[in-house]
Tab-separated table of C-alpha atoms (C1' of nucleotides) in Angstrom:
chain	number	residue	atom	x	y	z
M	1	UNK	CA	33.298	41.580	28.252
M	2	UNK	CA	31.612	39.670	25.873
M	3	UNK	CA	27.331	39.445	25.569
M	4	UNK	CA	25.815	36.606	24.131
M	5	UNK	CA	22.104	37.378	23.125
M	6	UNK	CA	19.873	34.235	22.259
M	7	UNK	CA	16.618	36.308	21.968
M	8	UNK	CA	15.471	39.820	21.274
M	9	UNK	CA	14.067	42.323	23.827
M	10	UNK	CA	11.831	44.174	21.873
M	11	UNK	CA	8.961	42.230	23.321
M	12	UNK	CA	5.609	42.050	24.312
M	13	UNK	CA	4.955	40.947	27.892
M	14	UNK	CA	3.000	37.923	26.878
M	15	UNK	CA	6.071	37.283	24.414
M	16	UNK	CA	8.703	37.929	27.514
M	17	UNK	CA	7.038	35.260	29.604
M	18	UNK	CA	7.638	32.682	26.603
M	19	UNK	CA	11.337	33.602	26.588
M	20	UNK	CA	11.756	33.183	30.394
M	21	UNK	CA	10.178	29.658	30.514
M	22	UNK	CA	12.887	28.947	27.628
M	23	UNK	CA	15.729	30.333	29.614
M	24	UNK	CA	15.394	29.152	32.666
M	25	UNK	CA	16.167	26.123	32.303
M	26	UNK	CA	19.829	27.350	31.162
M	27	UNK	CA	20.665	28.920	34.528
M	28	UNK	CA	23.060	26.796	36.031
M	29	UNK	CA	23.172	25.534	40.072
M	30	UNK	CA	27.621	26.095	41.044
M	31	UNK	CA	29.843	24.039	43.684
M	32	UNK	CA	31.125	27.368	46.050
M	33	UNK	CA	32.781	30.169	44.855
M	34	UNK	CA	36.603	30.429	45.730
M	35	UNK	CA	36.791	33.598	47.757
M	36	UNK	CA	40.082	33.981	46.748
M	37	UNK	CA	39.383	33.477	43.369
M	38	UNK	CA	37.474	36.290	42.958
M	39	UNK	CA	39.372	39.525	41.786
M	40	UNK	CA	36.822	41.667	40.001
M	41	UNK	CA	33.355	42.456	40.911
M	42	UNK	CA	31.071	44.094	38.591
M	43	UNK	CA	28.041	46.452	39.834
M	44	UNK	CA	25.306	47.535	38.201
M	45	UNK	CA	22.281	49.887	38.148
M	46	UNK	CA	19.971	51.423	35.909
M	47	UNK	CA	17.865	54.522	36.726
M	48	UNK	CA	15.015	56.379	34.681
M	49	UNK	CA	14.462	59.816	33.177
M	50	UNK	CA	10.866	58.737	32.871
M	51	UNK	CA	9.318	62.295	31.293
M	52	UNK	CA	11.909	61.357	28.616
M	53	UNK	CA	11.350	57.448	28.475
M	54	UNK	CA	14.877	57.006	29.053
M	55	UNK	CA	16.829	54.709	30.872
M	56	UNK	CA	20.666	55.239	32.123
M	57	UNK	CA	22.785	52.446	33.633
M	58	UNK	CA	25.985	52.035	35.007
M	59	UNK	CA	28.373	49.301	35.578
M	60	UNK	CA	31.436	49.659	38.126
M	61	UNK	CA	34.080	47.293	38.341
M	62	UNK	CA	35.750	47.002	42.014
M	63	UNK	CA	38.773	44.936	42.815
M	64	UNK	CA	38.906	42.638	45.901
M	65	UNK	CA	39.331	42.923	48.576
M	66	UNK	CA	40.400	47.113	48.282
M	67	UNK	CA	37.397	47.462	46.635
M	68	UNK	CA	38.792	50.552	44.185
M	69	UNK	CA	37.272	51.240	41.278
M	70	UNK	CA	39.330	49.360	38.257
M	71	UNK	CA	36.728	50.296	35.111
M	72	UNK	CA	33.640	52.259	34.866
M	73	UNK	CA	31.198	52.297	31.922
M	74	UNK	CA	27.785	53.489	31.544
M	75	UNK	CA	25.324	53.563	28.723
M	76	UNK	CA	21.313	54.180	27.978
M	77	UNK	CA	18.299	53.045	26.034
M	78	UNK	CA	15.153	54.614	25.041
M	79	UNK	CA	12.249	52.845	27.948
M	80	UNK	CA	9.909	50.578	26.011
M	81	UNK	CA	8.931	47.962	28.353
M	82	UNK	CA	6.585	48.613	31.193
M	83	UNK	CA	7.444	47.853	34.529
M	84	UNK	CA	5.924	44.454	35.105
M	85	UNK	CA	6.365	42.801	38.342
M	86	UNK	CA	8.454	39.357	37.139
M	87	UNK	CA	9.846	41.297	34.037
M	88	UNK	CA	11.831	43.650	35.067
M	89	UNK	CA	14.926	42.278	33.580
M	90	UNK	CA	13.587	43.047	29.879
M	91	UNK	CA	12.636	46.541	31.195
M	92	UNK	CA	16.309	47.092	32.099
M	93	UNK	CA	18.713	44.757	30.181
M	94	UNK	CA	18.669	46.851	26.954
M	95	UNK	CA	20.290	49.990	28.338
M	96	UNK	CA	22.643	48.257	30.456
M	97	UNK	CA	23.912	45.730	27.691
M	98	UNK	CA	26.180	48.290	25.875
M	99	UNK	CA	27.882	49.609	29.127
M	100	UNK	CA	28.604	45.824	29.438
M	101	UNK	CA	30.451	45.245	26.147
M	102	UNK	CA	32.248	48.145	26.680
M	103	UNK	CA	33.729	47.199	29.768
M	104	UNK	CA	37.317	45.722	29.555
M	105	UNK	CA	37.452	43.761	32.432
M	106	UNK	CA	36.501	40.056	32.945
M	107	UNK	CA	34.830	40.122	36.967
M	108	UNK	CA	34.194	37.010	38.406
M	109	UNK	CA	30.976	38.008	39.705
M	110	UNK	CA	28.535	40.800	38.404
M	111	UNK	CA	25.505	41.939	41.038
M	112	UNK	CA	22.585	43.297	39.992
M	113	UNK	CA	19.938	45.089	41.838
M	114	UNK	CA	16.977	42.679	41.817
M	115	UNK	CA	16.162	38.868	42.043
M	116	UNK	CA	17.735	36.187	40.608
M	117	UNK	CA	15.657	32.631	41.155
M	118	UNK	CA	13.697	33.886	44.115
M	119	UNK	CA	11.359	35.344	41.303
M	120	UNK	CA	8.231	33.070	40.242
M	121	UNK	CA	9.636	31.800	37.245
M	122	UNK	CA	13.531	31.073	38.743
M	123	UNK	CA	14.607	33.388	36.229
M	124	UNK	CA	14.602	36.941	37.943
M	125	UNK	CA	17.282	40.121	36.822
M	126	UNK	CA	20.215	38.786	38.193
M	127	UNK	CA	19.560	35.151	36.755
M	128	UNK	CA	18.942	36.677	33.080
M	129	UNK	CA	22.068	38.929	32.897
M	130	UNK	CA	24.098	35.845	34.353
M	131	UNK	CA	22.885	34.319	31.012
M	132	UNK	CA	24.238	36.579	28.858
M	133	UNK	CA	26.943	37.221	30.143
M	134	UNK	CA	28.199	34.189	30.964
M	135	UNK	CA	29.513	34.998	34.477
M	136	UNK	CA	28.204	34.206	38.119
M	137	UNK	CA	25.919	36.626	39.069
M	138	UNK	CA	23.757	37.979	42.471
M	139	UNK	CA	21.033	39.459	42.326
M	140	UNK	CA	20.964	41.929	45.274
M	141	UNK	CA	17.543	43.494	46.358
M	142	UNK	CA	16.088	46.156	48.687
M	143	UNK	CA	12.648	43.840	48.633
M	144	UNK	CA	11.041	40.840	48.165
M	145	UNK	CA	9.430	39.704	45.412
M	146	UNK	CA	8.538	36.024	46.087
M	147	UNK	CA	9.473	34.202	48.746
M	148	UNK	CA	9.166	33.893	53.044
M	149	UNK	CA	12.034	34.802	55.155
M	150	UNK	CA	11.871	35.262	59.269
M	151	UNK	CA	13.743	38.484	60.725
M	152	UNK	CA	17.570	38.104	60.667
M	153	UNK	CA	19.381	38.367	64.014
M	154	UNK	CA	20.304	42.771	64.309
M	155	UNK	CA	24.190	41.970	63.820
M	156	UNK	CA	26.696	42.564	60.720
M	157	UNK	CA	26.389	39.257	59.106
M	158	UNK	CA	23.536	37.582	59.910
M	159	UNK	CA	21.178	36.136	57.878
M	160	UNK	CA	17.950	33.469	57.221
M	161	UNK	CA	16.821	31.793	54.534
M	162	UNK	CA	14.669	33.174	51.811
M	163	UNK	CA	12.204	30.178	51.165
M	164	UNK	CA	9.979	29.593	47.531
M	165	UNK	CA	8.519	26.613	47.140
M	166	UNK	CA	10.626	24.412	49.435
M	167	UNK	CA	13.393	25.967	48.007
M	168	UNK	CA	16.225	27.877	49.355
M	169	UNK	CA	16.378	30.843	46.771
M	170	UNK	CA	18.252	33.677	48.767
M	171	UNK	CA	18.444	35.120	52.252
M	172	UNK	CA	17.784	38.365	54.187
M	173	UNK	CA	21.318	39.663	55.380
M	174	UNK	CA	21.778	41.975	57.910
M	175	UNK	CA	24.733	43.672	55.694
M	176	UNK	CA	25.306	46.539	58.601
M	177	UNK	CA	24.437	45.932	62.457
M	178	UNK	CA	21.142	49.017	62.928
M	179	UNK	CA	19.582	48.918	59.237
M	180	UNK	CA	17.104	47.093	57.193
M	181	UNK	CA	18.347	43.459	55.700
M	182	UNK	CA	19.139	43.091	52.026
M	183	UNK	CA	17.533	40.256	50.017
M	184	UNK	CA	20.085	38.396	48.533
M	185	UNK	CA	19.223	35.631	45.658
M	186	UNK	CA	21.519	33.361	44.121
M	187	UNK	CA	21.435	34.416	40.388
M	188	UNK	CA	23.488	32.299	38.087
M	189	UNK	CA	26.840	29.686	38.744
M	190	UNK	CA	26.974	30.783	42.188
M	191	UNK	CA	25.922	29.102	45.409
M	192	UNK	CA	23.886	30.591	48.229
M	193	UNK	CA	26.921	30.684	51.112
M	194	UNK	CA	29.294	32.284	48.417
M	195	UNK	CA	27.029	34.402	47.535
M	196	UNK	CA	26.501	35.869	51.350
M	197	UNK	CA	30.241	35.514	51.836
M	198	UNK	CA	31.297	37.544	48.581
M	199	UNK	CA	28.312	39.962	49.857
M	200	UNK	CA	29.566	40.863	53.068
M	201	UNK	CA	32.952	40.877	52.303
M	202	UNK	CA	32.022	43.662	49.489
M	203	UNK	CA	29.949	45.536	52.100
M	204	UNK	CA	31.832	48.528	54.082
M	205	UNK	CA	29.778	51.212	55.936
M	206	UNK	CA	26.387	51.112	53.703
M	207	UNK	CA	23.792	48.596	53.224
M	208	UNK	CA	24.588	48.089	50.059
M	209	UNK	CA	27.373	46.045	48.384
M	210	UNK	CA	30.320	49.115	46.926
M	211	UNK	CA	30.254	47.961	43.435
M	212	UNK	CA	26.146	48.341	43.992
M	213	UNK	CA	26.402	51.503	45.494
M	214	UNK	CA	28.920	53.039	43.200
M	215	UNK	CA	26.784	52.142	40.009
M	216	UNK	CA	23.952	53.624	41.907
M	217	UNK	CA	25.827	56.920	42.565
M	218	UNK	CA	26.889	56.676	38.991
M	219	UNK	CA	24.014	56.702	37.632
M	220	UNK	CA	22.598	59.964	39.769
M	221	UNK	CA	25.333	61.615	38.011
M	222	UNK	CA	24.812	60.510	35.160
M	223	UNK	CA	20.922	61.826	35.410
M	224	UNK	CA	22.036	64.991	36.585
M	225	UNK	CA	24.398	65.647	33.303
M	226	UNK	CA	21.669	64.272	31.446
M	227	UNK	CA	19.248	67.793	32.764
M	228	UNK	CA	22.485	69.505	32.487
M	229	UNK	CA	22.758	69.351	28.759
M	230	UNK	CA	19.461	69.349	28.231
M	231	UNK	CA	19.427	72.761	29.396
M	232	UNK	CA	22.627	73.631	27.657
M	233	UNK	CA	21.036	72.330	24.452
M	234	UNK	CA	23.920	69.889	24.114
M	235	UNK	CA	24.138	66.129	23.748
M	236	UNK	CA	27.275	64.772	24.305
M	237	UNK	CA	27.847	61.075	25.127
M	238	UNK	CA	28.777	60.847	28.605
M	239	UNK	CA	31.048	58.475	30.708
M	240	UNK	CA	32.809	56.522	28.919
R	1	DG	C1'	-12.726	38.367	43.266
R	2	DC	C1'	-8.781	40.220	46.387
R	3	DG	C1'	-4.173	41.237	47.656
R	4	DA	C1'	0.924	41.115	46.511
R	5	DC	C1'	4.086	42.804	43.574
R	6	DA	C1'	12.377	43.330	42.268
R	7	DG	C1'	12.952	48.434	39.992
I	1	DA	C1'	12.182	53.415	39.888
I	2	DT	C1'	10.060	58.497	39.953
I	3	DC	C1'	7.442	62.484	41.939
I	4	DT	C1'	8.280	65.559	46.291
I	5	DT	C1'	9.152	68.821	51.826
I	6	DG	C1'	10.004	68.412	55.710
I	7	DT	C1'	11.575	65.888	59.594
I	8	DC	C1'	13.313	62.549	63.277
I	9	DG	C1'	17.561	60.464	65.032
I	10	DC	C1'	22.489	59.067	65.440
DNA sequence: GCGACAG
DNA sequence: ATCTTGTCGC
């Protein structure tokens, strides 16, 4: 899939807060989402080998609804960028981007573990990488950064409003009857109700979303062949 | 000044 | 997220 990048990433904070306030005001509000038109789902995750200031990420691409995996690519990028609460997407972006124009497939929505404008300059993770890439995205979050949100009902499916500034940025859905809500918020060309609707209907068994979870689980492995070779002395690409 | 704070 | 051991519950 193709990245368009208007703006480096090799940035000061101070510098990253002057790109945000230029790009949010390119991340676009969407009519709802077809269901049926969407095919492909992309998830994605990035993980840290922090002793060696390295970052790892993963993207999986899931058909719908069997939810198999169709392409999986994975890349990494040396950690410069702190971990700055509001910036996390320039932390991140850089080692995901390659696994990204690597992949083959076109999805019709990419989620990406974070916010997308429930963040306090409407331009969270999931917002950013919609950018780029051109694509509806979601982001989908264990937390909350901004935002107030009363307890969803316990059942499969429920869900209440995630509020910022008189604004309906996301929601807290109960994604498995028994376990903690996820924070959903809409990230770019999508609408809120698609958004919960695509959500759910890529949820089976875990609290997370399976292109989500399989991009996590991706990238434990790919941590773990990372020590691997670094004990072998070898360093191979791995993953595709 | 104090507390909050995606991953 | 990462660093870490055991432990409570379905």
């Amino acid at each position: 899939m193709r990245i368009t990048l208007t703006h480096p990433f090799d940035l000061s904070p101070s510098e990253a807060r002057d790109v945000q306030r230029l790009l949010r005001v390119q991340v676009e509000e969407a009519p709802p989402l077809r269901p049926e038109k969407v095919r492909l789902v992309l998830g994605t995750d990035v993980s840290y080998l922090r002793t060696d200031r390295l970052a790892l990420a993963a993207a999986v691409c899931c058909s719908v609804p069997e939810l198999s995996v169709v392409e999986q690519r994975a890349s990494e990028g040396p950690l410069r960028f702190p971990y700055v609460p509001g910036l996390l997407s320039f932390r991140e972006l850089p080692a995901l981007i390659p696994a990204l124009q690597a992949m083959e497939c076109e999805p019709d929505v990419i989620l990406a573990d974070g916010q997308g404008v429930a963040h306090p300059y409407g331009i969270g993770l999931a917002s950013h990488l919609g950018l780029i890439a051109g694509r509806p995205t979601i982001g989908c979050a264990k937390s909350v950064l901004v935002g107030e949100y009363e307890e969803p009902g316990p059942v499969r499916g429920d869900w209440t409003p995630l509020m910022y500034l008189g604004r309906r940025v996301g929601a807290a859905l109960r994604t498995r009857t028994g376990v903690k809500p996820i924070f959903l918020s809409v990230g770019h060309r999508i609408d809120l109700e698609s958004a919960i609707q695509v959500t759910l209907a890529l949820t089976r068994g875990y609290r997370l979303p399976e292109p989500q979870r399989l991009a996590h689980l991706a990238c434990e492995q790919l941590k773990r062949a990372h020590r691997a070779n670094q004990v072998t002395g070898r360093s191979e690409p791995l993953l595709a």
